[in-house]
Tab-separated table of C-alpha atoms in Angstrom:
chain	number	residue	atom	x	y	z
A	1	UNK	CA	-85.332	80.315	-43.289
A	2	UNK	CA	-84.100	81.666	-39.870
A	3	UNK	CA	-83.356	78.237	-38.214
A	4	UNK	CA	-86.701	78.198	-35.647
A	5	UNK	CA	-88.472	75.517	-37.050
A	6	UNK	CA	-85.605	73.293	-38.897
A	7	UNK	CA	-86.280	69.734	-37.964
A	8	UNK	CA	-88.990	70.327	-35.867
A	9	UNK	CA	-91.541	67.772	-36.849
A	10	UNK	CA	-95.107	68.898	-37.692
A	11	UNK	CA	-98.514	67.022	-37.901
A	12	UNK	CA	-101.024	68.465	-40.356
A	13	UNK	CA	-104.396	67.052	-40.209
A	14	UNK	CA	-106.401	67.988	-43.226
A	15	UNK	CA	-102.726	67.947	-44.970
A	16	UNK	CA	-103.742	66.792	-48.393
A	17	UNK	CA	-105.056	69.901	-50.410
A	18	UNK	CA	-106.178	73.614	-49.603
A	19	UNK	CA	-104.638	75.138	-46.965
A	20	UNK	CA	-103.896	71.992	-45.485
A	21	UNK	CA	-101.371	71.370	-48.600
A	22	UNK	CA	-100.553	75.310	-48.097
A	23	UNK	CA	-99.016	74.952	-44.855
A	24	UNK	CA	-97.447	71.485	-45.316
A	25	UNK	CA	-95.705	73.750	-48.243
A	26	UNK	CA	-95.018	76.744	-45.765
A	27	UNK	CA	-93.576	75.047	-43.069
A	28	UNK	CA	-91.183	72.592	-45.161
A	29	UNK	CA	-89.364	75.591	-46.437
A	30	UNK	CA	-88.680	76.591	-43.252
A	31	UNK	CA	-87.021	73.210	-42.519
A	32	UNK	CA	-89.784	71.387	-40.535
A	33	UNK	CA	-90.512	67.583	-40.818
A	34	UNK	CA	-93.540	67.277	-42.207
A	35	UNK	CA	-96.512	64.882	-42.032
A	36	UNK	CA	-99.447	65.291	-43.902
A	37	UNK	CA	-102.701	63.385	-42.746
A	38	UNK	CA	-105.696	62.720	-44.527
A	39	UNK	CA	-108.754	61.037	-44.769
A	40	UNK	CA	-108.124	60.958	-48.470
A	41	UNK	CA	-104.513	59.390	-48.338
A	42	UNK	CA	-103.525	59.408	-51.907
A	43	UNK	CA	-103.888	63.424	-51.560
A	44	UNK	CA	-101.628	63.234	-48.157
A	45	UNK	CA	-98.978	61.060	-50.722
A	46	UNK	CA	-99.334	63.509	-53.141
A	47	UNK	CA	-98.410	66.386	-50.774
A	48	UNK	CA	-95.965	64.613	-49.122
A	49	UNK	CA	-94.348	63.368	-52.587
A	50	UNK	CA	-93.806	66.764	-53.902
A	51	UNK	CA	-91.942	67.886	-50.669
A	52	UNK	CA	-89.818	65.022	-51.579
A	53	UNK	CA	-88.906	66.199	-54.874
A	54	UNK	CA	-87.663	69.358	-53.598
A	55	UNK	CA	-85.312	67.844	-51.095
A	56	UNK	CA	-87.878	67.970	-47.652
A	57	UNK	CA	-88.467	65.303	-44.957
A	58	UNK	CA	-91.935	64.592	-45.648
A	59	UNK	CA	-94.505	61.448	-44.990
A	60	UNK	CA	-98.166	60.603	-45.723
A	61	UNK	CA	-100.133	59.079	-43.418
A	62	UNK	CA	-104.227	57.898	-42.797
A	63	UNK	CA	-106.023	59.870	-40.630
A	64	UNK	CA	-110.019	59.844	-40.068
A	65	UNK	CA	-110.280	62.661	-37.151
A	66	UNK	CA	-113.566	61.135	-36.249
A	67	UNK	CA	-112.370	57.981	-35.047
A	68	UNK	CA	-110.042	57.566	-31.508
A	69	UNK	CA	-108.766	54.165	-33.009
A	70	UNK	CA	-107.443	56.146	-36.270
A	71	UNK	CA	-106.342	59.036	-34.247
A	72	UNK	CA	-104.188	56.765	-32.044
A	73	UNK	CA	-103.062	55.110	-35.230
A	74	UNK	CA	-101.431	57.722	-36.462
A	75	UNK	CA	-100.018	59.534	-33.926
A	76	UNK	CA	-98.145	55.895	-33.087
A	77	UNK	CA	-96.869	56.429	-36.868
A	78	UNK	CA	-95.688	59.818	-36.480
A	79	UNK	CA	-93.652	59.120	-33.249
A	80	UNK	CA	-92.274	55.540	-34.652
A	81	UNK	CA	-90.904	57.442	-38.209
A	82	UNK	CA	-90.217	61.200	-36.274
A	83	UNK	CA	-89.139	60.096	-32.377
A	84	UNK	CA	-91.586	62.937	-31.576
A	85	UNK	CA	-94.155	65.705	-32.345
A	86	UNK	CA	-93.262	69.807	-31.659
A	87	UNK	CA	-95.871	71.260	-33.786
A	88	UNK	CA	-99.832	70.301	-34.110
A	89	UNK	CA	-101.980	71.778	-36.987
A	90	UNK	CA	-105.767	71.158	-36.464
A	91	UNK	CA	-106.987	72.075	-40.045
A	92	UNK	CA	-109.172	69.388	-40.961
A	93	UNK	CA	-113.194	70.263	-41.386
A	94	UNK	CA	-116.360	69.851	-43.187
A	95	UNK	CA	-119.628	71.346	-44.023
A	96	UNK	CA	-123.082	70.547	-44.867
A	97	UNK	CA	-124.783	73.946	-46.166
A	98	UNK	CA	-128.101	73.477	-45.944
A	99	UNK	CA	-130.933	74.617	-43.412
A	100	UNK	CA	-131.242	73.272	-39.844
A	101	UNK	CA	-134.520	71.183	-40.566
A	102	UNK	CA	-133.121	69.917	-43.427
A	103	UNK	CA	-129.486	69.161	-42.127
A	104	UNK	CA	-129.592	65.078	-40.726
A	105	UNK	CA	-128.496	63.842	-37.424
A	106	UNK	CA	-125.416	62.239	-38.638
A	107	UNK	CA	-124.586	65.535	-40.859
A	108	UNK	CA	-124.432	67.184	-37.441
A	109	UNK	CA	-122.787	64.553	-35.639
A	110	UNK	CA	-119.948	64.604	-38.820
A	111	UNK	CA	-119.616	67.881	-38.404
A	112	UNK	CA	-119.089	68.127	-35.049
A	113	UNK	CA	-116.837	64.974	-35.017
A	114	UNK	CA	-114.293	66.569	-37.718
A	115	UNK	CA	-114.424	69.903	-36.848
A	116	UNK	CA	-113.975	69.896	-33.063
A	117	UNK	CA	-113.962	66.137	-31.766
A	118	UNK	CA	-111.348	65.770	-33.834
A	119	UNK	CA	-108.913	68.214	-32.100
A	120	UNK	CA	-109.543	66.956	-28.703
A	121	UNK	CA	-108.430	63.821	-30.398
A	122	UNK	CA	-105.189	64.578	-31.419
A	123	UNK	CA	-105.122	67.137	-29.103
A	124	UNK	CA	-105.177	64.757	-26.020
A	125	UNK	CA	-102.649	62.514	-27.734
A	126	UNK	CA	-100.258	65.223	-28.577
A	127	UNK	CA	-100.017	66.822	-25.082
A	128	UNK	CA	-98.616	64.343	-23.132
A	129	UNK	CA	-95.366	64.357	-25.489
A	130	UNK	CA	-94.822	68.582	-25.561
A	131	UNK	CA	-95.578	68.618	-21.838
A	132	UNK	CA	-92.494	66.007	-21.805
A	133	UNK	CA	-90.375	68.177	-22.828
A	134	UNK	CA	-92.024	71.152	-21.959
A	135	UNK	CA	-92.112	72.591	-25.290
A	136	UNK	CA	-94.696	72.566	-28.360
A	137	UNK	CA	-97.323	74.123	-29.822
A	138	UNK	CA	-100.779	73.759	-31.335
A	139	UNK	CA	-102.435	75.244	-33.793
A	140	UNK	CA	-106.343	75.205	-34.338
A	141	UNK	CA	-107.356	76.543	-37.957
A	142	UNK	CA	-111.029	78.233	-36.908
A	143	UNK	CA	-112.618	80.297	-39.104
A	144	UNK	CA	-114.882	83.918	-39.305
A	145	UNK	CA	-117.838	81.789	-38.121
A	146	UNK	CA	-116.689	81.503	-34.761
A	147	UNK	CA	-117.556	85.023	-34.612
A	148	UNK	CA	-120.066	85.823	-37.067
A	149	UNK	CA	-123.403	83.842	-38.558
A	150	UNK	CA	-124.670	83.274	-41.562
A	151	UNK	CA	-127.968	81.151	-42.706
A	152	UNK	CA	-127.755	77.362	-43.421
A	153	UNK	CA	-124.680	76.120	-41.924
A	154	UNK	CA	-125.189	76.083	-38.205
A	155	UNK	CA	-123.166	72.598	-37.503
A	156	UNK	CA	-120.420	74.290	-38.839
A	157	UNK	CA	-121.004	77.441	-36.759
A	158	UNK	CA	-121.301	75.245	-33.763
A	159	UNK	CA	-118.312	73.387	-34.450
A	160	UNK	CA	-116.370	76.523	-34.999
A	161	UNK	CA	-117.346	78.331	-32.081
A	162	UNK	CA	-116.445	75.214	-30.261
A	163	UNK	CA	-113.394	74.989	-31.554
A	164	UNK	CA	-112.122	78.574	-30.815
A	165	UNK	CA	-113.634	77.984	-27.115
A	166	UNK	CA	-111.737	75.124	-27.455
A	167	UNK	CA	-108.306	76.423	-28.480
A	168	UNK	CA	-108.458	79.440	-25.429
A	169	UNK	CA	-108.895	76.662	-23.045
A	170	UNK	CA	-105.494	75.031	-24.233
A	171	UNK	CA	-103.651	77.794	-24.134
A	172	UNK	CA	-104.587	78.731	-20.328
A	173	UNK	CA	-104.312	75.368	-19.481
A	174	UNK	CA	-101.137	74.506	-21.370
A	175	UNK	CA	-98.979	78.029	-20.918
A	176	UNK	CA	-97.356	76.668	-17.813
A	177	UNK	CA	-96.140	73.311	-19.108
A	178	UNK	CA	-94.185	75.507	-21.976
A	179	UNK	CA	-97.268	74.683	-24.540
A	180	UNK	CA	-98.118	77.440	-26.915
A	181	UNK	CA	-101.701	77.276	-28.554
A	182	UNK	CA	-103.099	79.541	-31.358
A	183	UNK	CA	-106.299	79.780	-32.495
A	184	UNK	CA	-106.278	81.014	-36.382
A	185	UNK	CA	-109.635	82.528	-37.574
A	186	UNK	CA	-109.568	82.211	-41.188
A	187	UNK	CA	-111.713	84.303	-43.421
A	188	UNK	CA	-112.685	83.213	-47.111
A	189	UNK	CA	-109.455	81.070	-49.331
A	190	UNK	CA	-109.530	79.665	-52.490
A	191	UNK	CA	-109.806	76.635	-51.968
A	192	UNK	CA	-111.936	73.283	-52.833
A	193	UNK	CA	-113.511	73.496	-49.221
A	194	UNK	CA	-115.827	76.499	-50.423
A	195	UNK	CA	-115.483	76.534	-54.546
A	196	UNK	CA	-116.530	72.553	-54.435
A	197	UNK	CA	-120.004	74.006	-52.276
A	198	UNK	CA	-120.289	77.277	-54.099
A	199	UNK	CA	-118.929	77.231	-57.815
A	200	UNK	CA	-119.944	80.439	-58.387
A	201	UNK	CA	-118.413	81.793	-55.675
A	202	UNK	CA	-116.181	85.174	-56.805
A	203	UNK	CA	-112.187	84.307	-56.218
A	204	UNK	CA	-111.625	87.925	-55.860
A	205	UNK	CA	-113.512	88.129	-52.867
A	206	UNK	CA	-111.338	85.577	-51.386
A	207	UNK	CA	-107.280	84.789	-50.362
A	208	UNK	CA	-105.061	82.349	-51.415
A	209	UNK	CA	-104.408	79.586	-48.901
A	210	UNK	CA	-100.886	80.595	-48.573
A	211	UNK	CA	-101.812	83.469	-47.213
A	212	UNK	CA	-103.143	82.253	-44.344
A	213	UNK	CA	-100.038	79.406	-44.366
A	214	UNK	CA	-97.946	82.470	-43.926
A	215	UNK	CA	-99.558	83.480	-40.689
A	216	UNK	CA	-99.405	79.830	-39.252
A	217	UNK	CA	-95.864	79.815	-40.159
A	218	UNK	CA	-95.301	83.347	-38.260
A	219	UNK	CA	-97.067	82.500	-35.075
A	220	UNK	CA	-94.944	79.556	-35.164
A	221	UNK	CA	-91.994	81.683	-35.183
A	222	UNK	CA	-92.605	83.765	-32.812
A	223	UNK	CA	-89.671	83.660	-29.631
A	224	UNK	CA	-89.620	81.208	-26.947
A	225	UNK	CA	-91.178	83.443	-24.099
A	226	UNK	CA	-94.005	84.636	-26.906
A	227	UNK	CA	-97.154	83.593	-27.508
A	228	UNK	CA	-100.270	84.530	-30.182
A	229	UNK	CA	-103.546	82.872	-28.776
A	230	UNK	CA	-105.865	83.886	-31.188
A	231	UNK	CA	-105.099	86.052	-35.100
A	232	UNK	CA	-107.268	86.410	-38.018
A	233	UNK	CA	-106.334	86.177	-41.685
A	234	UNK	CA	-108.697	87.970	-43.802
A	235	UNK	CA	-108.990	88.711	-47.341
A	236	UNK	CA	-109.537	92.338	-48.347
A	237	UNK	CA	-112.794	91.913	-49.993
A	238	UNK	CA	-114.071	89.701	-47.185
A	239	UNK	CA	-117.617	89.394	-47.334
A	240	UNK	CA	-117.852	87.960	-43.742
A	241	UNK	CA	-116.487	90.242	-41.694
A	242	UNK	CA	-117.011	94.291	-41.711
């Protein structure tokens, strides 16, 4: 620990397994105040219990990213328990793997929601705070398919896409009120997000979630005067990407 992020208190969205629970994990040990949101909230307890154990600050809260109301909800919670917010991690996502004329209207519209409604969300909740104090930073976990395409998940390429365009846009926008914003393209983890989809799926080919933790945690480090908009995590046998 090197003293950059002690007590600085981050959000995780998405916080209650994979690499959600991975970077609840990695940041705690380098001091930060961590809450862990999730739709599922007895996963978000679980995370946030085990943090506890080991002698972290650490909370569980609800969070549907769909919904404003929820959003709003829990960003009230987080600034009520932490007096503020210095670090946003947009991890939480979905996917419906199946062809476009077999994907539904509300699969898309799900999609969509979580993956990149859901960071304008918080997004738009968490700015006005950092730009208070003229500090923060924001993290959007994207993924290889915001730069390549594969066949039967197109929602989730959308979404993805989106959400990199997305992330670029904040960090032009938000540079000159002291706001740093990184966009994280992560390739393949091992993790319930693909193995629950694909059980067949090879974990060689893949990285652990901390992995990709590790680089959150080091953009997040980086000096004052620094910034990384955009770095991808890949594993070595990454079937994605050349």
């Amino acid at each position: 620990m090197n003293g950059i992020l002690k007590d600085k208190v981050a959000l995780v969205t998405g916080g209650g397994r994979g690499l959600g629970a991975a970077v609840c994990e990695a940041l705690a040990e380098q001091g930060a105040r961590i809450v862990a949101a999730d739709l599922r909230t007895e996963l978000a307890e679980e995370v946030a219990g085990r943090l506890l154990e080991r002698g972290h600050d650490a909370a569980a809260v609800h969070l549907n990213v769909m919904r404003e109301a929820s959003v709003g909800d829990c960003m009230a919670q987080v600034l009520e328990r932490c007096g503020g917010l210095d670090i946003l991690i947009n991890n939480a996502g979905i996917d419906v793997t199946l062809p476009v004329d077999e994907l539904s209207v509300d699969a898309w519209d799900r999609i969509a929601a979580t993956n990149l409604r859901g960071p304008f969300l918080t997004s738009r909740l968490a700015v006005p705070h950092m730009k208070a104090k003229r500090a923060g930073h924001i993290v959007n976990i994207v993924s290889t398919a915001a730069r390549r395409t594969w066949p039967n998940a197109a929602a989730y390429h959308a979404s993805k896409w989106g959400l990199l365009g997305f992330s670029h846009a904040l960090h032009a926008e938000l540079r000159g009120h002291g706001i740093k914003v990184t966009a994280v393209i992560a390739g393949g983890m091992r993790t319930p997000f693909l193995f629950e989809r694909f059980p067949d799926l090879d974990p060689a080919v893949l990285q652990p979630p901390e992995a990709v933790a590790s680089a959150v945690v080091q953009a997040l480090m980086l000096p004052g005067d620094s910034v990384i908009p955009e770095i991808m995590v890949l594993p070595m046998g990454e079937t994605s990407w050349p």
